[in-house]
PDB file of C-alpha atoms in Angstrom:
ATOM      1  CA  MET A   1      56.287 -76.712 -60.002  1.00 52.00           C
ATOM      2  CA  THR A   2      58.036 -79.999 -59.400  1.00 56.00           C
ATOM      3  CA  VAL A   3      56.298 -83.343 -59.359  1.00 56.00           C
ATOM      4  CA  PRO A   4      56.969 -85.271 -56.131  1.00 54.00           C
ATOM      5  CA  ASN A   5      58.604 -88.623 -56.539  1.00 55.00           C
ATOM      6  CA  ALA A   6      57.373 -91.888 -55.037  1.00 54.00           C
ATOM      7  CA  VAL A   7      59.663 -91.624 -51.999  1.00 52.00           C
ATOM      8  CA  ASP A   8      58.240 -88.221 -51.043  1.00 53.00           C
ATOM      9  CA  LEU A   9      54.666 -89.484 -51.410  1.00 52.00           C
ATOM     10  CA  ALA A  10      55.428 -92.590 -49.357  1.00 51.00           C
ATOM     11  CA  ALA A  11      56.892 -90.420 -46.602  1.00 50.00           C
ATOM     12  CA  VAL A  12      53.757 -88.301 -46.516  1.00 54.00           C
ATOM     13  CA  TRP A  13      51.180 -91.094 -46.597  1.00 55.00           C
ATOM     14  CA  THR A  14      52.886 -93.686 -44.394  1.00 57.00           C
ATOM     15  CA  PRO A  15      51.555 -93.483 -40.828  1.00 63.00           C
ATOM     16  CA  ASN A  16      54.002 -93.165 -37.966  1.00 64.00           C
ATOM     17  CA  PRO A  17      54.444 -96.578 -36.286  1.00 66.00           C
ATOM     18  CA  ASP A  18      55.040 -94.856 -32.931  1.00 68.00           C
ATOM     19  CA  HIS A  19      51.581 -93.241 -33.102  1.00 63.00           C
ATOM     20  CA  PRO A  20      49.111 -95.849 -34.383  1.00 65.00           C
ATOM     21  CA  TYR A  21      45.623 -94.841 -35.335  1.00 69.00           C
ATOM     22  CA  SER A  22      43.064 -95.445 -32.628  1.00 73.00           C
ATOM     23  CA  TRP A  23      39.416 -94.757 -31.879  1.00 75.00           C
ATOM     24  CA  ALA A  24      40.428 -91.567 -30.075  1.00 75.00           C
ATOM     25  CA  LYS A  25      42.111 -90.271 -33.215  1.00 76.00           C
ATOM     26  CA  PHE A  26      39.093 -91.267 -35.292  1.00 79.00           C
ATOM     27  CA  PHE A  27      36.667 -89.464 -32.980  1.00 80.00           C
ATOM     28  CA  GLY A  28      39.016 -86.485 -32.789  1.00 79.00           C
ATOM     29  CA  LEU A  29      39.078 -86.163 -36.553  1.00 81.00           C
ATOM     30  CA  LEU A  30      35.315 -86.665 -36.673  1.00 83.00           C
ATOM     31  CA  ALA A  31      34.833 -83.890 -34.103  1.00 82.00           C
ATOM     32  CA  VAL A  32      37.066 -81.524 -36.073  1.00 82.00           C
ATOM     33  CA  VAL A  33      35.176 -82.128 -39.304  1.00 85.00           C
ATOM     34  CA  LEU A  34      31.641 -82.056 -37.867  1.00 85.00           C
ATOM     35  CA  GLU A  35      32.130 -79.018 -35.688  1.00 83.00           C
ATOM     36  CA  SER A  36      33.774 -77.123 -38.520  1.00 85.00           C
ATOM     37  CA  VAL A  37      30.670 -77.873 -40.572  1.00 87.00           C
ATOM     38  CA  ILE A  38      28.410 -76.689 -37.714  1.00 84.00           C
ATOM     39  CA  ALA A  39      30.302 -73.400 -37.475  1.00 85.00           C
ATOM     40  CA  LEU A  40      30.144 -72.857 -41.238  1.00 87.00           C
ATOM     41  CA  VAL A  41      26.428 -73.677 -41.381  1.00 87.00           C
ATOM     42  CA  GLY A  42      25.721 -71.209 -38.571  1.00 86.00           C
ATOM     43  CA  VAL A  43      27.670 -68.420 -40.248  1.00 87.00           C
ATOM     44  CA  ASN A  44      25.986 -69.167 -43.584  1.00 90.00           C
ATOM     45  CA  ALA A  45      22.526 -69.086 -41.938  1.00 87.00           C
ATOM     46  CA  VAL A  46      23.265 -65.704 -40.386  1.00 87.00           C
ATOM     47  CA  ARG A  47      24.628 -64.359 -43.661  1.00 87.00           C
ATOM     48  CA  SER A  48      21.556 -65.554 -45.545  1.00 88.00           C
ATOM     49  CA  THR A  49      19.240 -64.029 -42.949  1.00 86.00           C
ATOM     50  CA  TRP A  50      21.153 -60.741 -43.121  1.00 83.00           C
ATOM     51  CA  ARG A  51      20.845 -60.612 -46.907  1.00 86.00           C
ATOM     52  CA  GLY A  52      17.132 -61.418 -46.752  1.00 87.00           C
ATOM     53  CA  LEU A  53      16.286 -58.539 -44.421  1.00 82.00           C
ATOM     54  CA  ASP A  54      14.897 -55.256 -45.635  1.00 85.00           C
ATOM     55  CA  PRO A  55      17.572 -52.544 -45.649  1.00 83.00           C
ATOM     56  CA  GLY A  56      15.676 -50.638 -42.946  1.00 82.00           C
ATOM     57  CA  ARG A  57      15.684 -53.597 -40.530  1.00 80.00           C
ATOM     58  CA  ARG A  58      19.331 -54.520 -40.974  1.00 80.00           C
ATOM     59  CA  CYS A  59      20.585 -52.020 -38.428  1.00 82.00           C
ATOM     60  CA  GLU A  60      18.289 -53.206 -35.628  1.00 85.00           C
ATOM     61  CA  GLN A  61      18.975 -56.891 -36.338  1.00 84.00           C
ATOM     62  CA  LEU A  62      22.758 -56.592 -36.417  1.00 84.00           C
ATOM     63  CA  ARG A  63      23.335 -57.406 -32.734  1.00 88.00           C
ATOM     64  CA  PRO A  64      21.167 -60.578 -32.570  1.00 86.00           C
ATOM     65  CA  LEU A  65      22.619 -61.895 -35.812  1.00 85.00           C
ATOM     66  CA  ALA A  66      26.184 -61.174 -34.707  1.00 86.00           C
ATOM     67  CA  LEU A  67      25.551 -62.916 -31.381  1.00 89.00           C
ATOM     68  CA  THR A  68      24.059 -65.927 -33.163  1.00 86.00           C
ATOM     69  CA  ALA A  69      27.049 -66.180 -35.495  1.00 86.00           C
ATOM     70  CA  GLY A  70      29.392 -65.735 -32.532  1.00 87.00           C
ATOM     71  CA  VAL A  71      27.731 -68.551 -30.599  1.00 88.00           C
ATOM     72  CA  PHE A  72      27.988 -70.924 -33.558  1.00 85.00           C
ATOM     73  CA  VAL A  73      31.631 -70.032 -34.160  1.00 85.00           C
ATOM     74  CA  ALA A  74      32.572 -70.200 -30.462  1.00 88.00           C
ATOM     75  CA  PHE A  75      30.807 -73.534 -29.956  1.00 85.00           C
ATOM     76  CA  GLY A  76      32.417 -74.920 -33.092  1.00 82.00           C
ATOM     77  CA  ALA A  77      35.857 -73.623 -32.091  1.00 84.00           C
ATOM     78  CA  VAL A  78      35.646 -75.185 -28.627  1.00 86.00           C
ATOM     79  CA  LEU A  79      34.675 -78.564 -30.016  1.00 82.00           C
ATOM     80  CA  VAL A  80      37.241 -78.337 -32.809  1.00 81.00           C
ATOM     81  CA  GLY A  81      39.853 -77.658 -30.137  1.00 83.00           C
ATOM     82  CA  PHE A  82      38.697 -80.743 -28.275  1.00 82.00           C
ATOM     83  CA  GLY A  83      38.876 -82.760 -31.482  1.00 78.00           C
ATOM     84  CA  VAL A  84      42.381 -81.487 -32.195  1.00 79.00           C
ATOM     85  CA  TRP A  85      43.385 -82.433 -28.651  1.00 81.00           C
ATOM     86  CA  LEU A  86      42.048 -85.955 -29.243  1.00 75.00           C
ATOM     87  CA  PHE A  87      43.596 -86.223 -32.672  1.00 69.00           C
TER      88      PHE A  87
END
């Protein structure tokens, strides 16, 4: 593994002067981060609920839990896409 030199680090961390940071980029990044967290929280809630169920009830609760996780992930993905578009 090579250690990057100062020129490589400066090239990575220096913002592009042709694309200055703006409020749209800030809100885009904020949307990406927050909606990723919402999707992860939803999936974690479903996983925790699934693990807490009795083994006999797991089969009948699979569809509602999968739909709940799907809604959280779809909603998060749509808003992350919007945030990426802004960013």
